[in-house]
Amino acid sequence: MLTPVYATSAKVYVWRDETGVLVFSDSPKPGAEEIEINTENQNISPSINTSILDIKPKKLDDKFEIEIVRPTSNSTIRDNTGSVHVSGRIKPVFKQGLTIQLIIDGMPYKAPQTHSMFALRDIERGEHQIKLNLLNVKGKIIASSKSVTFYMHRASAIKAK
């Protein structure tokens, strides 16, 4: 960093060392000459704007939104094992300590988890509604998705005669 030096604040001395090199210093030495500084032609650096360096931590908004991305509403899932993959999205940022509870047909599916991807197994044929609830550290619902209806299509266990 450059610190401006004003003529009134220090004296400058000059001399040649034993090898003949010209030396400038603010400390006098026997045989050194004080040099006169021209105060009209100073190269003083302009002040630098450092306001862009004043980084303030981004305040996280506590208003969350959660949505189901997959499956889409009114989609038909064809899987003979009854497997369904559910994906959700949280806005603005998923904070540590939050959990997500999947609700299927009005009932919680397993325990809340810390990510928005669910793998449902052995879902019966027919119409189903799913919903995601975002829970805070105390288990209180702080955001809910819209319900999504999907249809599970599985081969029948009854054989034709």
CSV table of C-alpha atoms in Angstrom, one decimal:
chain,number,residue,atom,x,y,z
A,1,MET,CA,0.0,0.0,0.0
A,2,LEU,CA,1.2,3.5,-0.7
A,3,THR,CA,1.4,5.9,2.1
A,4,PRO,CA,1.7,9.5,1.0
A,5,VAL,CA,4.8,11.3,2.3
A,6,TYR,CA,4.5,15.0,2.8
A,7,ALA,CA,7.6,17.3,2.7
A,8,THR,CA,6.8,18.8,6.0
A,9,SER,CA,6.7,15.5,7.8
A,10,ALA,CA,10.2,14.2,7.0
A,11,LYS,CA,13.6,15.2,5.7
A,12,VAL,CA,15.4,13.2,2.9
A,13,TYR,CA,19.1,12.7,2.7
A,14,VAL,CA,21.3,11.4,-0.2
A,15,TRP,CA,24.8,10.0,-0.4
A,16,ARG,CA,26.8,7.4,-2.3
A,17,ASP,CA,27.8,4.2,-0.6
A,18,GLU,CA,31.2,2.5,-0.8
A,19,THR,CA,30.3,1.0,-4.2
A,20,GLY,CA,29.1,4.2,-5.7
A,21,VAL,CA,25.4,3.5,-5.5
A,22,LEU,CA,23.2,6.6,-4.8
A,23,VAL,CA,21.3,6.0,-1.5
A,24,PHE,CA,18.2,8.0,-0.3
A,25,SER,CA,17.2,7.8,3.3
A,26,ASP,CA,15.3,9.7,6.0
A,27,SER,CA,18.2,9.1,8.4
A,28,PRO,CA,21.2,11.4,8.2
A,29,LYS,CA,24.7,9.9,7.7
A,30,PRO,CA,28.0,11.6,7.9
A,31,GLY,CA,28.7,13.1,4.4
A,32,ALA,CA,25.0,12.9,3.4
A,33,GLU,CA,23.3,16.0,1.9
A,34,GLU,CA,19.8,17.0,2.8
A,35,ILE,CA,17.8,17.4,-0.4
A,36,GLU,CA,15.1,19.9,-1.0
A,37,ILE,CA,11.7,18.5,-1.9
A,38,ASN,CA,9.5,20.4,-4.4
A,39,THR,CA,6.0,20.4,-2.6
A,40,GLU,CA,4.2,21.6,-5.7
A,41,ASN,CA,4.9,18.4,-7.7
A,42,GLN,CA,4.0,15.7,-5.2
A,43,ASN,CA,2.7,12.4,-6.4
A,44,ILE,CA,0.1,11.7,-3.8
A,45,SER,CA,-2.1,8.8,-4.5
A,46,PRO,CA,-5.8,9.6,-4.5
A,47,SER,CA,-7.8,7.9,-1.8
A,48,ILE,CA,-9.1,4.6,-2.9
A,49,ASN,CA,-12.8,3.8,-2.6
A,50,THR,CA,-13.0,0.6,-0.5
A,51,SER,CA,-16.8,0.6,0.0
A,52,ILE,CA,-17.0,-2.4,-2.4
A,53,LEU,CA,-14.9,-4.4,0.1
A,54,ASP,CA,-17.4,-3.8,2.9
A,55,ILE,CA,-19.0,-7.2,2.6
A,56,LYS,CA,-22.1,-7.6,4.6
A,57,PRO,CA,-23.4,-11.1,5.2
A,58,LYS,CA,-26.5,-11.8,3.2
A,59,LYS,CA,-29.6,-12.0,5.4
A,60,LEU,CA,-31.4,-15.2,4.8
A,61,ASP,CA,-35.1,-14.7,4.3
A,62,ASP,CA,-37.2,-16.9,6.6
A,63,LYS,CA,-40.1,-17.0,4.2
A,64,PHE,CA,-39.8,-20.4,2.5
A,65,GLU,CA,-41.5,-21.9,-0.5
A,66,ILE,CA,-41.6,-25.6,-1.3
A,67,GLU,CA,-42.9,-27.3,-4.4
A,68,ILE,CA,-43.1,-30.8,-5.9
A,69,VAL,CA,-41.1,-31.0,-9.1
A,70,ARG,CA,-41.7,-34.7,-9.8
A,71,PRO,CA,-44.1,-36.3,-10.4
A,72,THR,CA,-46.0,-33.7,-12.2
A,73,SER,CA,-49.7,-33.2,-11.5
A,74,ASN,CA,-52.1,-35.7,-13.1
A,75,SER,CA,-49.2,-37.9,-14.4
A,76,THR,CA,-49.5,-41.7,-14.7
A,77,ILE,CA,-46.6,-43.7,-13.4
A,78,ARG,CA,-46.3,-47.2,-14.8
A,79,ASP,CA,-44.2,-49.4,-12.5
A,80,ASN,CA,-45.1,-53.0,-11.6
A,81,THR,CA,-43.1,-52.7,-8.3
A,82,GLY,CA,-45.1,-49.6,-7.3
A,83,SER,CA,-42.0,-47.4,-7.1
A,84,VAL,CA,-42.4,-43.6,-7.3
A,85,HIS,CA,-39.6,-41.0,-7.1
A,86,VAL,CA,-40.6,-37.7,-5.6
A,87,SER,CA,-38.5,-34.6,-6.0
A,88,GLY,CA,-39.0,-31.2,-4.3
A,89,ARG,CA,-37.5,-27.8,-4.5
A,90,ILE,CA,-37.1,-25.3,-1.6
A,91,LYS,CA,-36.6,-21.5,-2.1
A,92,PRO,CA,-34.7,-19.5,-1.3
A,93,VAL,CA,-32.0,-21.6,0.6
A,94,PHE,CA,-32.4,-24.9,2.5
A,95,LYS,CA,-31.0,-24.1,6.0
A,96,GLN,CA,-29.4,-26.6,8.3
A,97,GLY,CA,-31.8,-28.0,10.8
A,98,LEU,CA,-34.8,-27.9,8.5
A,99,THR,CA,-36.5,-31.2,7.5
A,100,ILE,CA,-39.1,-32.3,4.9
A,101,GLN,CA,-42.1,-34.5,5.6
A,102,LEU,CA,-43.8,-36.2,2.7
A,103,ILE,CA,-47.5,-36.7,3.0
A,104,ILE,CA,-49.2,-39.3,0.8
A,105,ASP,CA,-53.0,-39.7,0.8
A,106,GLY,CA,-53.2,-37.5,4.0
A,107,MET,CA,-50.7,-39.6,6.0
A,108,PRO,CA,-47.0,-39.0,6.7
A,109,TYR,CA,-44.6,-41.2,4.8
A,110,LYS,CA,-41.9,-42.4,7.1
A,111,ALA,CA,-39.9,-39.9,9.2
A,112,PRO,CA,-39.0,-36.3,8.0
A,113,GLN,CA,-35.7,-36.1,6.2
A,114,THR,CA,-33.0,-33.5,5.4
A,115,HIS,CA,-33.3,-33.6,1.7
A,116,SER,CA,-36.1,-33.3,-0.9
A,117,MET,CA,-35.8,-36.6,-2.7
A,118,PHE,CA,-38.1,-39.5,-1.7
A,119,ALA,CA,-38.3,-43.0,-3.1
A,120,LEU,CA,-41.7,-44.5,-2.5
A,121,ARG,CA,-42.0,-48.3,-2.7
A,122,ASP,CA,-45.0,-50.6,-3.2
A,123,ILE,CA,-47.6,-47.9,-3.9
A,124,GLU,CA,-50.9,-49.5,-4.7
A,125,ARG,CA,-52.6,-49.0,-8.1
A,126,GLY,CA,-54.9,-46.0,-8.4
A,127,GLU,CA,-55.0,-42.3,-7.6
A,128,HIS,CA,-52.8,-40.7,-5.0
A,129,GLN,CA,-52.1,-37.3,-3.6
A,130,ILE,CA,-48.8,-36.2,-2.3
A,131,LYS,CA,-47.7,-33.0,-0.5
A,132,LEU,CA,-44.4,-31.8,1.0
A,133,ASN,CA,-44.2,-30.0,4.4
A,134,LEU,CA,-41.1,-28.0,5.3
A,135,LEU,CA,-40.5,-28.3,9.1
A,136,ASN,CA,-38.3,-26.1,11.3
A,137,VAL,CA,-36.0,-27.4,14.1
A,138,LYS,CA,-39.0,-27.7,16.5
A,139,GLY,CA,-41.0,-29.7,13.9
A,140,LYS,CA,-43.4,-26.8,13.1
A,141,ILE,CA,-44.6,-26.6,9.5
A,142,ILE,CA,-43.2,-23.4,8.0
A,143,ALA,CA,-44.1,-24.1,4.4
A,144,SER,CA,-46.3,-26.5,2.4
A,145,SER,CA,-46.4,-27.4,-1.2
A,146,LYS,CA,-49.5,-27.7,-3.3
A,147,SER,CA,-50.9,-31.2,-3.5
A,148,VAL,CA,-50.0,-33.2,-6.6
A,149,THR,CA,-52.2,-36.0,-7.9
A,150,PHE,CA,-50.6,-38.9,-9.7
A,151,TYR,CA,-51.9,-42.3,-10.9
A,152,MET,CA,-50.1,-45.5,-10.2
A,153,HIS,CA,-50.5,-48.1,-13.0
A,154,ARG,CA,-49.4,-51.6,-12.1
A,155,ALA,CA,-50.0,-54.9,-13.9
A,156,SER,CA,-52.9,-56.9,-12.3
A,157,ALA,CA,-52.1,-59.8,-10.1
A,158,ILE,CA,-55.2,-61.5,-11.5
A,159,LYS,CA,-54.4,-63.7,-14.5
A,160,ALA,CA,-56.9,-63.9,-17.4
A,161,LYS,CA,-58.4,-67.3,-18.1
